[in-house]
Coordinates of C-alpha atoms in Angstrom, one line a residue:
Chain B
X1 CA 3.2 14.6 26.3
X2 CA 0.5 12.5 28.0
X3 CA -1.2 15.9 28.4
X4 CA -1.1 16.7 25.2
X5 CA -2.4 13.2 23.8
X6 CA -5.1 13.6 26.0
X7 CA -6.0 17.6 25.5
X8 CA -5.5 16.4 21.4
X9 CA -8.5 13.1 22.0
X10 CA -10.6 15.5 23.6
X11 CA -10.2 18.1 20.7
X12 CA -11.0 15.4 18.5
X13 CA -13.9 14.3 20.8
X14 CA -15.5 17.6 19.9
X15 CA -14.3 18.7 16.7
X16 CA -15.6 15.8 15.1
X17 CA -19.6 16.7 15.9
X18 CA -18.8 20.0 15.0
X19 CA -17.5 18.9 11.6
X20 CA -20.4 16.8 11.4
X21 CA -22.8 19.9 11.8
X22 CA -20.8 22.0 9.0
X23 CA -21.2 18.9 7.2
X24 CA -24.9 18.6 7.7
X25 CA -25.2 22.0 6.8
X26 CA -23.0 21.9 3.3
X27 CA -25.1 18.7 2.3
X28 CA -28.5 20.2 3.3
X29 CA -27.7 23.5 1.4
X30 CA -26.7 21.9 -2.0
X31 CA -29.6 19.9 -1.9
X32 CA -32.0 22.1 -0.9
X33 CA -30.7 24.4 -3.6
X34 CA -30.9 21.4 -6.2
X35 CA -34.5 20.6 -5.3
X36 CA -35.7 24.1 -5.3
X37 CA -34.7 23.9 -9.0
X38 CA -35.8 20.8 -10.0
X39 CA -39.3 21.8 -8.3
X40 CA -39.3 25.1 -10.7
X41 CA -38.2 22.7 -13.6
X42 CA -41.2 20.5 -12.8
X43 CA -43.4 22.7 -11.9
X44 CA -42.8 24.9 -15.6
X45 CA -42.6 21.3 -17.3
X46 CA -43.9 23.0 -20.6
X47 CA -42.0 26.2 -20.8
X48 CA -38.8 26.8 -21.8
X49 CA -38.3 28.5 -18.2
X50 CA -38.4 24.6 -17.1
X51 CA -35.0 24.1 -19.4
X52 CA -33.2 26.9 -17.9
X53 CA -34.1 25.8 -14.2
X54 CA -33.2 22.6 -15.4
X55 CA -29.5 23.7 -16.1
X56 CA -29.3 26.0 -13.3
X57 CA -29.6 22.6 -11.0
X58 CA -27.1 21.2 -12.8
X59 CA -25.0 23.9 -12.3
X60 CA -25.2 24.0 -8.4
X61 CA -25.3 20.0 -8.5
X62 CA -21.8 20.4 -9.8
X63 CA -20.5 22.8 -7.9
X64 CA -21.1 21.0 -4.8
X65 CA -20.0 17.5 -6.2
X66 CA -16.5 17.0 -5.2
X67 CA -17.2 18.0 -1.1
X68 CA -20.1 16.1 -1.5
X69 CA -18.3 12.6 -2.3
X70 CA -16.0 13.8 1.1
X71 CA -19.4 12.8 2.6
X72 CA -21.7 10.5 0.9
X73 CA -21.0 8.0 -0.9
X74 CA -19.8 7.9 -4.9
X75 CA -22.5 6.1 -5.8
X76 CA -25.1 8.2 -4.1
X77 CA -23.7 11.6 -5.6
X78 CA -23.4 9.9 -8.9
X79 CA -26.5 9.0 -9.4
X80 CA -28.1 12.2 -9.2
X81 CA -25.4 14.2 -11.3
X82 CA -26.7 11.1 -14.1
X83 CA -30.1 11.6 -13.5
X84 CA -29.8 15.6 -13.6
X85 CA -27.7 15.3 -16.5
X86 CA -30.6 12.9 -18.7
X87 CA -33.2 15.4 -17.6
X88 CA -30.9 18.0 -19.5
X89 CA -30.4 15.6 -22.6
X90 CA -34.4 15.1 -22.5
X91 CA -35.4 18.5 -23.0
X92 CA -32.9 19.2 -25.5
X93 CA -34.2 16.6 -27.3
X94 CA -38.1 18.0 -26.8
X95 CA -38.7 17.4 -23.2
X96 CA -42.1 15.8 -22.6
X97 CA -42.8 12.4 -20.6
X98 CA -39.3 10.9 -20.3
X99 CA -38.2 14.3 -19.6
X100 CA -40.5 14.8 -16.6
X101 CA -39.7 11.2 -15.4
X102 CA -36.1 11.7 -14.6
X103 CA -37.0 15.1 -13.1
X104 CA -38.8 13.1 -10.7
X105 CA -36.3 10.9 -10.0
X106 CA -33.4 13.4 -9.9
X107 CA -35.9 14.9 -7.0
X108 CA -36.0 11.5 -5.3
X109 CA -32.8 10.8 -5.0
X110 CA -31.1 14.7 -4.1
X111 CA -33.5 13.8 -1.0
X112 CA -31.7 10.6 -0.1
X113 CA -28.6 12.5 -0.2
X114 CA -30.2 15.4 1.8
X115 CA -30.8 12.6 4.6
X116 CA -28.0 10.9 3.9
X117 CA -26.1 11.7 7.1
X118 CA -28.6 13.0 9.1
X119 CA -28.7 11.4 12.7
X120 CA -31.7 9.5 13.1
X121 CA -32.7 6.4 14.6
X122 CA -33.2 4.9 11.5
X123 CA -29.7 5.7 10.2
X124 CA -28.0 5.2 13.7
X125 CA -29.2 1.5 14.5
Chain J
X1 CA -4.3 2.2 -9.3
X2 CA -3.1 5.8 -8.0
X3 CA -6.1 6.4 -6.1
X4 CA -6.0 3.2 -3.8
X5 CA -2.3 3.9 -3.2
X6 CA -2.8 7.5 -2.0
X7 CA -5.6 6.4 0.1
X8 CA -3.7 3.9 1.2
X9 CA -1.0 6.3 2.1
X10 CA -3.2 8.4 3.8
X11 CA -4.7 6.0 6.1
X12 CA -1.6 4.6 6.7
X13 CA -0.9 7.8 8.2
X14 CA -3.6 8.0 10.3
X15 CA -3.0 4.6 11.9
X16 CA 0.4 5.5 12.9
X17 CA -0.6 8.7 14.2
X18 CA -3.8 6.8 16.1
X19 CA -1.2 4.0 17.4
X20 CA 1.3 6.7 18.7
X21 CA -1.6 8.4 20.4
X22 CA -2.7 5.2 22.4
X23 CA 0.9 4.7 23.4
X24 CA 3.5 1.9 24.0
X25 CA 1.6 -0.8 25.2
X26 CA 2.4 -4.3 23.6
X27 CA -0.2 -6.5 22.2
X28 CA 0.0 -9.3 25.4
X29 CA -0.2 -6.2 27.5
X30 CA -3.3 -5.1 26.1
X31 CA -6.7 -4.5 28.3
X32 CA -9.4 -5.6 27.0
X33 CA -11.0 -2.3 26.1
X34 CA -7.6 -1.6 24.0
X35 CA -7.7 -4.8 22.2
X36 CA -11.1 -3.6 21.1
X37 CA -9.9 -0.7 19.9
X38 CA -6.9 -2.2 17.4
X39 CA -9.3 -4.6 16.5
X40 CA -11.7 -2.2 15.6
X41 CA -9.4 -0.1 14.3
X42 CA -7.8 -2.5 11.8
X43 CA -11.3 -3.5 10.3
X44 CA -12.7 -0.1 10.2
X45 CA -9.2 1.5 8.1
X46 CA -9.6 -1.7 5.6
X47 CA -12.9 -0.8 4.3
X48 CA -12.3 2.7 2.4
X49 CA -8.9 1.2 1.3
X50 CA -10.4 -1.4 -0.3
X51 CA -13.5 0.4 -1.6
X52 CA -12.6 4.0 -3.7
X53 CA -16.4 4.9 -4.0
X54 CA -16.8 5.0 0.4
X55 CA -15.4 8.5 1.2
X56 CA -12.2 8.3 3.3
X57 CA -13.9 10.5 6.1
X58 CA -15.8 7.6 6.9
X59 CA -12.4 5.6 7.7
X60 CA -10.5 8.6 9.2
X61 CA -13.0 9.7 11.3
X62 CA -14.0 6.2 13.2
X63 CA -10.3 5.5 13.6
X64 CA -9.7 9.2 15.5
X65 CA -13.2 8.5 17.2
X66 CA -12.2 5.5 18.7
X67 CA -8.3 6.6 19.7
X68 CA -9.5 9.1 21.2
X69 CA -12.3 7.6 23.1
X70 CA -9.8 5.2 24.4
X71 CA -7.5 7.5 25.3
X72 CA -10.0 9.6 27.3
X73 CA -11.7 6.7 29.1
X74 CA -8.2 5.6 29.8
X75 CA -7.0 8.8 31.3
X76 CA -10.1 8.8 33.3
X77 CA -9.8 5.6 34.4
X78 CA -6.7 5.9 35.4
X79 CA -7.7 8.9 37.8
X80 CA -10.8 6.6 39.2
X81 CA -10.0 3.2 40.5
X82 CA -14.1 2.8 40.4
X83 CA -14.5 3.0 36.9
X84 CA -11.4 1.3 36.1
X85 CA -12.3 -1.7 37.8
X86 CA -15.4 -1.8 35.8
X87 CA -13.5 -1.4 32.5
X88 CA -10.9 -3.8 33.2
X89 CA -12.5 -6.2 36.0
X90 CA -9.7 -7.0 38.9
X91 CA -6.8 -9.9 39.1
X92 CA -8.2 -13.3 40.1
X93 CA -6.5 -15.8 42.6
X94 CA -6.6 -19.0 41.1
X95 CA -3.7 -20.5 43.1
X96 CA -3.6 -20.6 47.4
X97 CA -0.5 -22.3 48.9
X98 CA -0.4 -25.1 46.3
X99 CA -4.4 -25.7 46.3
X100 CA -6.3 -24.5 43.3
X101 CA -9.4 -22.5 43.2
X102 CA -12.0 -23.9 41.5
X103 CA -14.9 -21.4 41.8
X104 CA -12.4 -18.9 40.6
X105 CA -11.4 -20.8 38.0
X106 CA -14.5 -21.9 36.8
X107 CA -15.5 -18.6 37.1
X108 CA -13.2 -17.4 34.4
X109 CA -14.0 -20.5 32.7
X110 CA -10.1 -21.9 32.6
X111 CA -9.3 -25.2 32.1
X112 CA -6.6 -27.1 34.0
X113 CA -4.2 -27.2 31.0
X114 CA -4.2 -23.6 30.4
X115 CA -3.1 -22.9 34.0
X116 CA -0.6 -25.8 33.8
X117 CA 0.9 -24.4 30.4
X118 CA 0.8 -21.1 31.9
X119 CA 2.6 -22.5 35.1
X120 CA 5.4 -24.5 32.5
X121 CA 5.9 -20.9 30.8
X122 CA 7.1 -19.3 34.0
X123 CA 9.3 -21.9 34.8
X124 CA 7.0 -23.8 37.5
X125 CA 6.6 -27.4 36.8
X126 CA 5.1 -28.5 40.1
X127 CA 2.2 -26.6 41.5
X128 CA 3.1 -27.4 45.1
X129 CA 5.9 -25.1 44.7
X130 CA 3.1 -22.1 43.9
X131 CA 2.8 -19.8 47.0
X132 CA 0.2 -17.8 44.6
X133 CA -1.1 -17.2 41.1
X134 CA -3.4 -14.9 40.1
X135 CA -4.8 -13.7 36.4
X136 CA -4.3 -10.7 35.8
X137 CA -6.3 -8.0 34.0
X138 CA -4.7 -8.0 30.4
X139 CA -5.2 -12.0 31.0
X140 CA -1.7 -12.9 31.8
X141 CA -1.6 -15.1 34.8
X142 CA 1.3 -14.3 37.5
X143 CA 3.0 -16.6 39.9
X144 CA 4.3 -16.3 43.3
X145 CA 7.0 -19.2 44.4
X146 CA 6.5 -20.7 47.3
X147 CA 9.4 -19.2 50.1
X148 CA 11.2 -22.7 50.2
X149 CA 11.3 -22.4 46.2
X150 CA 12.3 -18.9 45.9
X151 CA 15.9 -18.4 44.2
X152 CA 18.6 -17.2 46.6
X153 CA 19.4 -14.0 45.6
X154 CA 23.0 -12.5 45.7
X155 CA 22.0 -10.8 48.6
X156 CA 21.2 -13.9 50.3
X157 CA 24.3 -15.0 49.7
X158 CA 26.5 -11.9 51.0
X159 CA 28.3 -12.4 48.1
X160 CA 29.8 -8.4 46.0
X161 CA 28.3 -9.2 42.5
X162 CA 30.7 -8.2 39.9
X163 CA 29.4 -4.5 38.5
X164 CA 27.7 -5.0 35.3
X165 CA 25.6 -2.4 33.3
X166 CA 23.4 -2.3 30.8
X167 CA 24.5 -3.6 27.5
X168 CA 24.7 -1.6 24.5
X169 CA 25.4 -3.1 20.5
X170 CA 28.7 -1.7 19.8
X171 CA 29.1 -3.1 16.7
X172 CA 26.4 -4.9 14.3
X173 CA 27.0 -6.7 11.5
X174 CA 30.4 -4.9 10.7
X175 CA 29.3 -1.2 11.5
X176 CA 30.4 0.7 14.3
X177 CA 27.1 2.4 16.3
X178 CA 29.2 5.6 17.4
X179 CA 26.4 6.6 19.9
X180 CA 26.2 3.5 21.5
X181 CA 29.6 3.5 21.7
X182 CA 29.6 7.0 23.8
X183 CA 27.0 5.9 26.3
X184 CA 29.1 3.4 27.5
X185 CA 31.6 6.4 27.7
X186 CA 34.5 4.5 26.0
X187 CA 36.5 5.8 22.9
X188 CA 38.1 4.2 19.6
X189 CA 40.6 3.1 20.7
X190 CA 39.2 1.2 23.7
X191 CA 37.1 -0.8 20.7
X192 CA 40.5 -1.2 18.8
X193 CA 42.5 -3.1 21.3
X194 CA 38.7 -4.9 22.3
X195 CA 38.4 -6.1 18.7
X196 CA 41.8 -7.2 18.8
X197 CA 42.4 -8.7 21.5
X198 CA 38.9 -11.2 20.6
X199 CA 40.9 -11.9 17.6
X200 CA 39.5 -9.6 14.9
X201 CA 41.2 -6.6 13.6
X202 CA 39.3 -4.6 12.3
X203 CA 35.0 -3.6 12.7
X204 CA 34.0 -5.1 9.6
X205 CA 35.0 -8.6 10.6
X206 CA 32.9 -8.2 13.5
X207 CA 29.5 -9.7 13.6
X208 CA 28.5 -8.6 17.1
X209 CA 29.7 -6.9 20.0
X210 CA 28.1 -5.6 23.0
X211 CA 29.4 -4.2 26.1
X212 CA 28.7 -2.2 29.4
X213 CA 30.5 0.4 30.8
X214 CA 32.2 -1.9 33.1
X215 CA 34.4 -3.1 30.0
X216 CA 32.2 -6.8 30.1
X217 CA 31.8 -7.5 26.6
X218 CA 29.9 -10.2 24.5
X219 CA 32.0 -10.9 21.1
X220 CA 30.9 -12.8 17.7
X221 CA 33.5 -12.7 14.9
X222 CA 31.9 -12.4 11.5
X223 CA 31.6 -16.0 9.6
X224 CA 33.8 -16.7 7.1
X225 CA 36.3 -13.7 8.2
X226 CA 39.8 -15.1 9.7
X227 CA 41.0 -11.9 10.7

């Protein structure tokens, strides 16, 4: 038995890093599949291509949402799924300035959730 | 409402599971790297619990981190006298033939009532009578008698004790514990004529009995019952 407890802490000693790295990995790829369309949105601000890239981040946003709040916190997750979602209500309602706005700041804040967990010696100490 | 309660649950769970995993130990018993740990512990599992929007990894996973960090240091310790000096620092004299130590007891940064108290708890009143005392590592401190105050023992006294074994609850509160009942390899109807013969006549007006194999028995008829 004391075997076993010991053979199970060092399991956990090293399953948890690797959990950590699949993790890392799940949270970098939504994000970086977000922000590649929100980039396209912006960057086709005046088309209606910028609408459909709009949605399509949206989409993957979603998709990822529920293992995302296994990670980050609520609030963090939440906050882009709003800003994503009044970027979408924007340019349904003509797009333009405000529209362009939260885009930015759907951007901004699907990088703090990119870096969320990342080690680094900000985030450690 | 529900989601609190199932995190709740959950981490409930985990601590059990955490507990079980660093082992038996009582809380006065602890070293001081384990009394980190369950304080740790505690204050790390109430933070998701009380908070729904912090995910529950971040609870779980400090809570197996740390269990299991103690467990391996632990079982290395144990393994390497070294490092487990290091961890849990060694037993201090503080009492010599009567005379305390002050160095060591400044050292630890004791005062004079703490030993005394600690003396009163294990019976010592005088410290004359102390051959030594040390603290130990979990913080206790232990005491030696001195030889002219050490109690005779039976062997001393070339005097046959009377067998007695350990004593098992045969009967709590009015219910029979069957098992109990078989380790101290007597039968029903041994119980029976025990119950009877302390005055009660049947189980249920039995408030306590305990007994060894030997037949001793301790008896405590059930209040209010005049059976």
């Amino acid at each position: 038995m004391a075997k076993a407890k010991i053979a199970f802490a060092y399991g956990v000693i090293f399953l948890i890093p690797l959990l950590g790295l699949w993790e890392l990995h799940c949270v970098r790829q939504c994000c970086d599949k977000t922000a590649e369309y929100i980039d396209m949105a912006i960057s086709r601000a005046d088309t209606p291509a910028s609408g459909d890239a709009t949605d399509k981040a949206f989409e993957v946003w979603l998709s990822y949402e529920e293992l995302l709040t296994s990670f980050v916190t609520h609030e963090k997750v939440d906050a882009v799924t709003a800003a994503l979602s009044c970027a979408k209500a924007f340019f349904e309602s003509g797009g333009g300035e405000e529209y362009l706005a939260s885009l930015y700041e759907a951007r901004m804040l699907v990088n703090i959730v990119r870096n969320f967990d990342k080690p680094t010696v900000r985030s450690v100490f | 409402m529900i989601v609190p309660f199932i995190r709740t649950l959950i981490l409930y769970f985990v601590i059990i599971v955490a507990v079980r995993l660093m082992g038996k130990r009582q809380v006065g018993e602890l070293q001081p790297g384990e009394l980190v740990i369950t304080i740790l512990v505690s204050a790390v599992a109430s933070v998701p619990v009380q908070d729904i929007a912090i995910p529950l990894s971040h609870g779980i996973v400090p809570i197996l981190t740390l269990v299991a960090a103690e467990v391996v240091i632990s079982s290395f310790s144990q393994k390497h006298i070294k490092f487990r000096r290091l961890l849990s620092g060694n037993p201090v004299l503080i009492i010599d033939d009567g005379q305390l130590i002050q160095s060591a007891i400044n050292k630890l940064r004791l005062s004079i009532d703490d030993i005394l108290a600690s003396l009163r708890l294990g019976g010592v009143f005088d410290i004359r009578d102390v051959k030594r005392a040390q603290v130990e590592t979990n913080g206790q401190i232990s005491i030696m008698l001195s030889d002219k105050k050490l109690p005779a023992t039976v062997g001393d006294l070339g005097i046959k004790p009377t067998p007695s074994g350990p004593f098992y609850t045969i009967i709590s509160d009015g219910r029979v514990i069957s098992d109990n009942l078989k380790s101290i390899e007597k039968d029903e109807r041994w119980l029976k004529s025990t119950i009877k013969a302390a005055g009660a006549d049947v189980p249920e007006r039995v408030f306590f009995l305990c007994a060894d194999k030997y037949g001793n028995t301790v008896f405590s008829k059930m209040e209010g019952s005049d059976g």
